[in-house]
PDB file of C-alpha atoms in Angstrom:
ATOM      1  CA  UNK S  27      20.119 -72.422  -6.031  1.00 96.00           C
ATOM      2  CA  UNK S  28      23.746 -71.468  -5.418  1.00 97.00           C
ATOM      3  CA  UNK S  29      26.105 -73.562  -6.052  1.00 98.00           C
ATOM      4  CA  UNK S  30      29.636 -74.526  -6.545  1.00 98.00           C
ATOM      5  CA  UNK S  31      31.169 -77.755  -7.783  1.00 98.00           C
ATOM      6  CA  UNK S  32      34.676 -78.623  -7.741  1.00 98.00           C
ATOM      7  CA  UNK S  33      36.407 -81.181 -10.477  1.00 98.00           C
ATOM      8  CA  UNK S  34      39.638 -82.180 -11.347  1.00 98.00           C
ATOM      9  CA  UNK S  35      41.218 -84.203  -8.791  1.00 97.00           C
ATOM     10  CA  UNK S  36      42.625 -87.206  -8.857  1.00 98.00           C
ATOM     11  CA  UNK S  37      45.721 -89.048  -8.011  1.00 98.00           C
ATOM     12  CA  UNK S  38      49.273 -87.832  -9.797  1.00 98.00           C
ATOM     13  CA  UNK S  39      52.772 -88.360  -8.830  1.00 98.00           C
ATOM     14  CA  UNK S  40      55.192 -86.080  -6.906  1.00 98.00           C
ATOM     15  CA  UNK S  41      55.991 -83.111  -9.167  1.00 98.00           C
ATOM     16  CA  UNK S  42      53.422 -83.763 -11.076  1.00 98.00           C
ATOM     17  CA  UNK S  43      50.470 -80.924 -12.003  1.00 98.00           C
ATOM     18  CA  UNK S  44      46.913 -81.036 -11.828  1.00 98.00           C
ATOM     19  CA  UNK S  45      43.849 -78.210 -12.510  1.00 98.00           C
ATOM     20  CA  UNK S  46      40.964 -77.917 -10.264  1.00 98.00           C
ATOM     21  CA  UNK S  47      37.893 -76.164 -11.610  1.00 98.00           C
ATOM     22  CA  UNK S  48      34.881 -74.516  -9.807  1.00 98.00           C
ATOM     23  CA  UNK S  49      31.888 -74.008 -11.187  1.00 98.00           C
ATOM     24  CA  UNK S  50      29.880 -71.347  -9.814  1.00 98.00           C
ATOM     25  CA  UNK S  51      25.896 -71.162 -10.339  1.00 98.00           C
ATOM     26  CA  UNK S  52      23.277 -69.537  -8.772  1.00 97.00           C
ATOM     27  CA  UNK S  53      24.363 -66.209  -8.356  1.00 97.00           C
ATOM     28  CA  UNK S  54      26.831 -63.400 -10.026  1.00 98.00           C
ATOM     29  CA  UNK S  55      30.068 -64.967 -10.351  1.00 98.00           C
ATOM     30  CA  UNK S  56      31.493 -61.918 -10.926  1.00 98.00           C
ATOM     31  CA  UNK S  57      30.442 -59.719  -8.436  1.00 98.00           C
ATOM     32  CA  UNK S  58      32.432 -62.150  -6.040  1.00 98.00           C
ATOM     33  CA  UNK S  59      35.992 -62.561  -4.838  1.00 98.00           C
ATOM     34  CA  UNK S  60      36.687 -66.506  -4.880  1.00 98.00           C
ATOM     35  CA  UNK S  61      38.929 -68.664  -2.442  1.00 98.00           C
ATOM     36  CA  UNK S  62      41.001 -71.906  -2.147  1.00 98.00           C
ATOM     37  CA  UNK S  63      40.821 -73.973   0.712  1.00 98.00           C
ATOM     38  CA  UNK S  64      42.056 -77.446   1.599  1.00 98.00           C
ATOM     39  CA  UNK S  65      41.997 -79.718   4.063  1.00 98.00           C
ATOM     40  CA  UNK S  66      44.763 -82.481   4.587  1.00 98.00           C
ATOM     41  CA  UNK S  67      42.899 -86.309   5.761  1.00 97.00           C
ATOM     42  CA  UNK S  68      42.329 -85.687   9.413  1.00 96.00           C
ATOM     43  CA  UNK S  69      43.838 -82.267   9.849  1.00 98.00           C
ATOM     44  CA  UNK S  70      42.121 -78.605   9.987  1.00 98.00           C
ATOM     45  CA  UNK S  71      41.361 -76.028   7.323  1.00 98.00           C
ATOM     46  CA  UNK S  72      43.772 -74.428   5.637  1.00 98.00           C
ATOM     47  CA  UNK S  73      43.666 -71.243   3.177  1.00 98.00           C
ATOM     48  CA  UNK S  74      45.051 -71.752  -0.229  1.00 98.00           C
ATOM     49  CA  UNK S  75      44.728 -68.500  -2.381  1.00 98.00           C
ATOM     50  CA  UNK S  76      42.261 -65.997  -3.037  1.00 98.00           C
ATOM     51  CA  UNK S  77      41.145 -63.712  -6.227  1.00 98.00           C
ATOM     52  CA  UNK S  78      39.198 -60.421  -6.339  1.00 98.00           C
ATOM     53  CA  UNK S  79      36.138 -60.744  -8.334  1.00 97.00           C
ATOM     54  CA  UNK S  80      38.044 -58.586 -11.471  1.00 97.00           C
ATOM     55  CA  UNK S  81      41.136 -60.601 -10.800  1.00 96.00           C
ATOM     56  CA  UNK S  82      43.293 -57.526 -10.060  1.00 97.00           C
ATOM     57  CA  UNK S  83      43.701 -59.320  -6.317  1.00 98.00           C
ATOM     58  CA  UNK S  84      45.586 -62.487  -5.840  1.00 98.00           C
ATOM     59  CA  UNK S  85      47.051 -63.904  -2.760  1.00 98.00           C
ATOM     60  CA  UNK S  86      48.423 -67.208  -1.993  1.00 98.00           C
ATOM     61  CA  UNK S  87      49.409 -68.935   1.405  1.00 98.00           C
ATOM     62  CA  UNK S  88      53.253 -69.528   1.562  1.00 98.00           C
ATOM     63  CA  UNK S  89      53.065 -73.541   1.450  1.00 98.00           C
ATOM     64  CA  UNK S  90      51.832 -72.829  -2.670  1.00 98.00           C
ATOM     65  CA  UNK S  91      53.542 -69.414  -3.371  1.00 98.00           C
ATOM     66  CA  UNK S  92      55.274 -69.999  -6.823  1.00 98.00           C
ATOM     67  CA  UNK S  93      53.779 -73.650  -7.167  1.00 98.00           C
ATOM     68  CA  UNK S  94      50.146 -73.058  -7.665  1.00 98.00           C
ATOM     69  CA  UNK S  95      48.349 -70.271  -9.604  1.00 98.00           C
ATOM     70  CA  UNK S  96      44.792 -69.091  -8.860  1.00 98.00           C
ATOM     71  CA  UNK S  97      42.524 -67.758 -12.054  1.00 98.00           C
ATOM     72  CA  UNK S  98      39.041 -67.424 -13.102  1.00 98.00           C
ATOM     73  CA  UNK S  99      36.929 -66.935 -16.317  1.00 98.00           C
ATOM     74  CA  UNK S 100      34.007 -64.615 -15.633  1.00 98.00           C
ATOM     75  CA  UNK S 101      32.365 -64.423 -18.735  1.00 98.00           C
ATOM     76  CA  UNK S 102      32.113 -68.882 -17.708  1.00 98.00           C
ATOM     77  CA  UNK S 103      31.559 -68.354 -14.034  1.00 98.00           C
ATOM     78  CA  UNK S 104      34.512 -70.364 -13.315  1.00 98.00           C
ATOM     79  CA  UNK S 105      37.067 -70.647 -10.668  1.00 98.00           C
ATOM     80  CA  UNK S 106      40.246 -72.572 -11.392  1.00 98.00           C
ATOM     81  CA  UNK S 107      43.749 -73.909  -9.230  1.00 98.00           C
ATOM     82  CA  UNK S 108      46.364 -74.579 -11.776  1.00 98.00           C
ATOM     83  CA  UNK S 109      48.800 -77.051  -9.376  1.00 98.00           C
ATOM     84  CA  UNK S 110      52.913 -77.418 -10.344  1.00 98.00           C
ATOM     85  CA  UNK S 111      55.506 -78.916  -8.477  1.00 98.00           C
ATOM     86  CA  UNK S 112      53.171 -81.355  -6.621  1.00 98.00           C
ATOM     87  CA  UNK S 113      54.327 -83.209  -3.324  1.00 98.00           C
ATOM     88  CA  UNK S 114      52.876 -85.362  -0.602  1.00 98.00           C
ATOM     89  CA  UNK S 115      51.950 -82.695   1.356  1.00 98.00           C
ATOM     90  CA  UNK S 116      49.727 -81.382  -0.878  1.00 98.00           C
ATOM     91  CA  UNK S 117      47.325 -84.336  -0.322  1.00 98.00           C
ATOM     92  CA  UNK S 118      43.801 -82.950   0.725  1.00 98.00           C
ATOM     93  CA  UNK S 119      40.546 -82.298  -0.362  1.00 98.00           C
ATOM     94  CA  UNK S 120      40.050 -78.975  -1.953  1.00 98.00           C
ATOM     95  CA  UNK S 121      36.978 -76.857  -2.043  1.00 98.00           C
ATOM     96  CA  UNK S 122      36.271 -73.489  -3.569  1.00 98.00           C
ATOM     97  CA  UNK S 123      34.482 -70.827  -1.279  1.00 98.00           C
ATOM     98  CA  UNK S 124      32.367 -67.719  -2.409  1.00 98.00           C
ATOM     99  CA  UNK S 125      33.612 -64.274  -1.455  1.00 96.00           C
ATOM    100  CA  UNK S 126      33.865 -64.405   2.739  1.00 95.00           C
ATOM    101  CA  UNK S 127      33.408 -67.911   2.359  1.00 97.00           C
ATOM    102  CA  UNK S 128      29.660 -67.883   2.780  1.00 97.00           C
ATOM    103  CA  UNK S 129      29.294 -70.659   0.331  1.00 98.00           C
ATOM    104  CA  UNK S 130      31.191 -73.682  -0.713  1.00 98.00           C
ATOM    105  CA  UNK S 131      31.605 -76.508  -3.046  1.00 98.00           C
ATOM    106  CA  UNK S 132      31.800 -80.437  -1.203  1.00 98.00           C
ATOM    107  CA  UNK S 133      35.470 -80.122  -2.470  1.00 98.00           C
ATOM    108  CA  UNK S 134      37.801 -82.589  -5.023  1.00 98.00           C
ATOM    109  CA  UNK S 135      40.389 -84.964  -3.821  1.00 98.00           C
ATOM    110  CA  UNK S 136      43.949 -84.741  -4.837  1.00 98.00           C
ATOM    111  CA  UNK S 137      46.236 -87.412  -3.872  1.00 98.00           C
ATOM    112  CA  UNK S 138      49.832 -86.839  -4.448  1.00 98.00           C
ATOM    113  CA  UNK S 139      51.641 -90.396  -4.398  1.00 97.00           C
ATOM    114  CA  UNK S 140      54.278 -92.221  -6.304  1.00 96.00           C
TER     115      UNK S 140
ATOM    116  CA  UNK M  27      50.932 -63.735   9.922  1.00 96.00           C
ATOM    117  CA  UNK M  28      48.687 -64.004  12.797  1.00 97.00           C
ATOM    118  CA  UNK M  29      47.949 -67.480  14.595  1.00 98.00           C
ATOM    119  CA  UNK M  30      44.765 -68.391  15.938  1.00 98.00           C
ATOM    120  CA  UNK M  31      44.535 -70.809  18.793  1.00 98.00           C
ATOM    121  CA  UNK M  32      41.284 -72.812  19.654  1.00 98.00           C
ATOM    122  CA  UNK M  33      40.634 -74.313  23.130  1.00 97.00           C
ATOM    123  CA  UNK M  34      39.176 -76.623  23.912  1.00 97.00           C
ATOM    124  CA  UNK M  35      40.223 -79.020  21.689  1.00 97.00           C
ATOM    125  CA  UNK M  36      37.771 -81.464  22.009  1.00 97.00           C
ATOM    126  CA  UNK M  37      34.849 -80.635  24.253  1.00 96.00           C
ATOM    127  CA  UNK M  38      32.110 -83.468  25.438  1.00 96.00           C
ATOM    128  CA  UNK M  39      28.941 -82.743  26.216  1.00 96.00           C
ATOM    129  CA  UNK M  40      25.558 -83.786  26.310  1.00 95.00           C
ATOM    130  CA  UNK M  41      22.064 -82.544  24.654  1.00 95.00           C
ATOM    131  CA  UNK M  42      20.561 -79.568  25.893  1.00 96.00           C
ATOM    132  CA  UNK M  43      24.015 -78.579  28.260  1.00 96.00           C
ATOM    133  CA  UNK M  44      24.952 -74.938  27.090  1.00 97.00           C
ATOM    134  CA  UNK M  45      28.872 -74.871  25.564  1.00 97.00           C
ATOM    135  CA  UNK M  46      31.208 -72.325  24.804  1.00 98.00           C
ATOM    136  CA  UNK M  47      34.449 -72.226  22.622  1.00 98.00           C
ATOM    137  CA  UNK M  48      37.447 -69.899  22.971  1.00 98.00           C
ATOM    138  CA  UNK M  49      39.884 -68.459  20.215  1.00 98.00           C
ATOM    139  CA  UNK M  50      42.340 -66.270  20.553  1.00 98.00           C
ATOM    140  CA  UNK M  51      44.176 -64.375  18.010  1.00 98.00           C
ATOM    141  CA  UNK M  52      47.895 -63.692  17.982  1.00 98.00           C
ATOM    142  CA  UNK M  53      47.189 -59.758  17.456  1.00 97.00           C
ATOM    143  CA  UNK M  54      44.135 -57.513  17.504  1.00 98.00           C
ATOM    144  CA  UNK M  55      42.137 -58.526  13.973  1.00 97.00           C
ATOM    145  CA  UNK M  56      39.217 -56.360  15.462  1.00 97.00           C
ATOM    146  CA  UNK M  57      36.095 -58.083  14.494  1.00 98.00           C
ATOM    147  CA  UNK M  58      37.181 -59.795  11.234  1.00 98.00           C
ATOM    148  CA  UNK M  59      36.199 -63.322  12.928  1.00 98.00           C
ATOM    149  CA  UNK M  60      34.386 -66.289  11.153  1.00 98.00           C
ATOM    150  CA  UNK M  61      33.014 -69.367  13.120  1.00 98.00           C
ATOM    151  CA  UNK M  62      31.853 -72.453  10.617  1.00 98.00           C
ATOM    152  CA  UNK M  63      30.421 -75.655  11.661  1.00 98.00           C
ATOM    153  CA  UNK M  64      31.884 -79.146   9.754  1.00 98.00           C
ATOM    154  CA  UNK M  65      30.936 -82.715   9.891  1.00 98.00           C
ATOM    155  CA  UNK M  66      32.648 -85.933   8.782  1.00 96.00           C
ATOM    156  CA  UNK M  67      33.106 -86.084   4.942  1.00 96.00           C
ATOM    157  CA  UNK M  68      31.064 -82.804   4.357  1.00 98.00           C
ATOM    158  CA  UNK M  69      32.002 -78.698   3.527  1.00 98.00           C
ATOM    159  CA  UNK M  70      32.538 -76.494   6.289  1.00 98.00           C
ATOM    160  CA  UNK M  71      29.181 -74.353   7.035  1.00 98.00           C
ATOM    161  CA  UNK M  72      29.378 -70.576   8.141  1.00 98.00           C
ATOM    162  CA  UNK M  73      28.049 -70.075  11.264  1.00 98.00           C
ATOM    163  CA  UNK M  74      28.580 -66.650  12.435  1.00 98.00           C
ATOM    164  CA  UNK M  75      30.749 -63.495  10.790  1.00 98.00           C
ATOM    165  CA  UNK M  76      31.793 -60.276  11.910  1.00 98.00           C
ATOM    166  CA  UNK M  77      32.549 -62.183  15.439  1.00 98.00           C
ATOM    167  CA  UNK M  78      28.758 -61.611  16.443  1.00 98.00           C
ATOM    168  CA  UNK M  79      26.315 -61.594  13.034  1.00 98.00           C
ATOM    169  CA  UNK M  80      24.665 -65.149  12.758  1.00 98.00           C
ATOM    170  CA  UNK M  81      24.385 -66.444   9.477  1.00 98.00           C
ATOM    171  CA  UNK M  82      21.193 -66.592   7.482  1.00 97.00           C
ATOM    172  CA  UNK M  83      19.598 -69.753   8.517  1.00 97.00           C
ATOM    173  CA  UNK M  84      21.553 -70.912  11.301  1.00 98.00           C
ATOM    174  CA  UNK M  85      19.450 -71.500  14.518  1.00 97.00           C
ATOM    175  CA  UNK M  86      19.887 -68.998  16.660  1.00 97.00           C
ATOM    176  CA  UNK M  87      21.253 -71.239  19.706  1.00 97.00           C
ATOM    177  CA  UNK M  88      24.165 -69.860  18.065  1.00 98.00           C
ATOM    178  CA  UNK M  89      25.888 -66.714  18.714  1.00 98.00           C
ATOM    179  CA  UNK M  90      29.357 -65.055  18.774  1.00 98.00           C
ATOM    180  CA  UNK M  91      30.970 -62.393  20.906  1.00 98.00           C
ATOM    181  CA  UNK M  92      34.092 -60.944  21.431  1.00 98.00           C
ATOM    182  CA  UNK M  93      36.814 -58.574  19.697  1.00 98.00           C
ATOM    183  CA  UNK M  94      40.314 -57.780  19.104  1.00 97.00           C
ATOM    184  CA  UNK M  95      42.301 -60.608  20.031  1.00 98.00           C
ATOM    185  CA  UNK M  96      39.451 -63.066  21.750  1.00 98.00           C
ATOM    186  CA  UNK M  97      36.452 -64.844  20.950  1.00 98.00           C
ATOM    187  CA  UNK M  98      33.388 -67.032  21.568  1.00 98.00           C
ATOM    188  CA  UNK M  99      31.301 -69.098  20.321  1.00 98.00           C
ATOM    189  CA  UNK M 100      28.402 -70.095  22.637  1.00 98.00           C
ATOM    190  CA  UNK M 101      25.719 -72.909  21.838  1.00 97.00           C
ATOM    191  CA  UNK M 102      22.718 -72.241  23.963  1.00 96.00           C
ATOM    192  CA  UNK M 103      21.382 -75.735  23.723  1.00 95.00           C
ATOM    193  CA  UNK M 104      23.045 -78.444  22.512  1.00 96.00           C
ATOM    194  CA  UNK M 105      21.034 -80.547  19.881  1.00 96.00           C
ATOM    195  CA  UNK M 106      21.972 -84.057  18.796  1.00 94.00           C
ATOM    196  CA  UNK M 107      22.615 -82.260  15.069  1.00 95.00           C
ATOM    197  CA  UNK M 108      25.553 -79.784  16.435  1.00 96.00           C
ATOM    198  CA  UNK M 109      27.980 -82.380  17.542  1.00 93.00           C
ATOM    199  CA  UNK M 110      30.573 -81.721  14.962  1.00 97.00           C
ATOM    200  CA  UNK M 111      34.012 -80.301  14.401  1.00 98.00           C
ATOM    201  CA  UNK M 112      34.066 -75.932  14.722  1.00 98.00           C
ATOM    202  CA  UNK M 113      36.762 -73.922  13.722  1.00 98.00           C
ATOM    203  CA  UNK M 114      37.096 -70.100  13.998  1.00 98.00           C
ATOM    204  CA  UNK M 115      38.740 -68.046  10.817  1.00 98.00           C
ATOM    205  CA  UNK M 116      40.490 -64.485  11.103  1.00 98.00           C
ATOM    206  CA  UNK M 117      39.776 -62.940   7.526  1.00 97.00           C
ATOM    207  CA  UNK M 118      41.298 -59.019   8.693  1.00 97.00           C
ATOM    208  CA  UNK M 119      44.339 -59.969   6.736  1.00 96.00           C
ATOM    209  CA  UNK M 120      46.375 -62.216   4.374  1.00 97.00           C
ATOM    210  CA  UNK M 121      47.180 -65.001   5.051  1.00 97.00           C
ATOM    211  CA  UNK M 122      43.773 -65.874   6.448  1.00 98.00           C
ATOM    212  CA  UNK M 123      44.215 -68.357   9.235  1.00 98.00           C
ATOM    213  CA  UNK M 124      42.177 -71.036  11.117  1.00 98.00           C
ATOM    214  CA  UNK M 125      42.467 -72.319  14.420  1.00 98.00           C
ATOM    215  CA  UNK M 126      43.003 -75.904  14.719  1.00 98.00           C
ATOM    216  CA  UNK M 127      39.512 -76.734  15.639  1.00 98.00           C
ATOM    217  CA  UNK M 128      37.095 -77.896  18.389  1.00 98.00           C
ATOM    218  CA  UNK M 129      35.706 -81.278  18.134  1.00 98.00           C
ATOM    219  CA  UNK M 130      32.443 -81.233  20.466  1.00 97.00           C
ATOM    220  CA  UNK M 131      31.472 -85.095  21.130  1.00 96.00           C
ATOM    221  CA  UNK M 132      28.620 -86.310  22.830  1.00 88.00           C
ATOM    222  CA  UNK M 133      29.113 -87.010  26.582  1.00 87.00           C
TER     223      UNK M 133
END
């Protein structure tokens, strides 16, 4: 079955950092680009980052540009959101998507709150 | 970056009526369009891709149209199950965008 699970939310202060994982199963991590999406409580979709399946690819949308970094581990089918700098704002539920988001994980809650 | 605007934004209507929902890109992103399906407290769901090409195992009351800048998403007959929130996705460049969303209630 494919698969993805998301971990590593949880509630940290402003500025804090957090790291979300994905694990990916089911199907060949590697032969897929990955994405970041979150969704604030009660608002729409929004695009995070995204990584070519070699990693040679990475984009990220502006709100996160030079706060968060996108990475994965191939060789553990793993997808991961390193997250600096954290504010309010960055309150959401994130999930990981496969390749043209075809597939995704029920998400992780971060909370950013003093 | 180019915008993508949904409308309506909340559309009632009641089983078996046939719906449709509108988005319109700020500039042409040909047919790099994504339409996914979401209900309360679960994961988005792909619907259609490619504007028109339904996804594997989505019914096919479903179907997508359109190019360039404007698009639809048509449900042939509503079922109690597709009352949920849609949203369409431009993936033809970065920063991928979604439009706010249509929330279809039952009439």
């Amino acid at each position: 079955e494919v698969q993805l699970v998301e971990s590593g939310g949880g509630l940290v202060k402003p500025g804090g950092s957090l790291r979300l994982s994905c694990a990916a199963s089911g199907f060949t991590f590697s032969s897929y680009s990955m994405n970041w999406v979150r969704q604030a409580p009660g608002k729409g979709l929004e695009w995070v980052s995204s990584i070519s399946s070699s990693s040679s690819y990475i984009y990220y949308a502006d709100s996160v540009k030079g706060r968060f970094t996108i990475s994965r581990d191939n060789a553990k089918n793993s997808l991961y959101l390193q997250m600096n700098s954290l504010r309010a704002e960055d309150t959401a539920v994130y999930y990981c998507a496969r390749g043209n988001m075809d597939v995704w994980g029920k998400g992780t809650t971060v909370t950013v709150s003093s | 970056d180019i915008q993508m605007t949904q409308s309506p934004s909340t559309l009632s209507a009641s089983v078996g009526d046939r719906v449709t929902i509108t988005c319109r890109a700020s500039q042409s992103i040909s047919s790099w369009l994504a339409w996914y399906q979401q209900k309360p407290g679960k994961a988005p769901k792909l619907l259609i891709y490619k504007a028109s090409s339904l996804e594997s195992g989505v019914p096919s009351r479903f179907s997508g149209s359109g190019s360039g800048t404007e698009f639809t998403l048509t449900i042939s007959s509503l079922q109690p199950d597709d009352f949920a929130t849609y949203y369409c996705q431009q993936y033809n460049s970065y920063p991928i965008t979604f439009g706010q969303g249509t929330r279809l209630e039952i009439k």
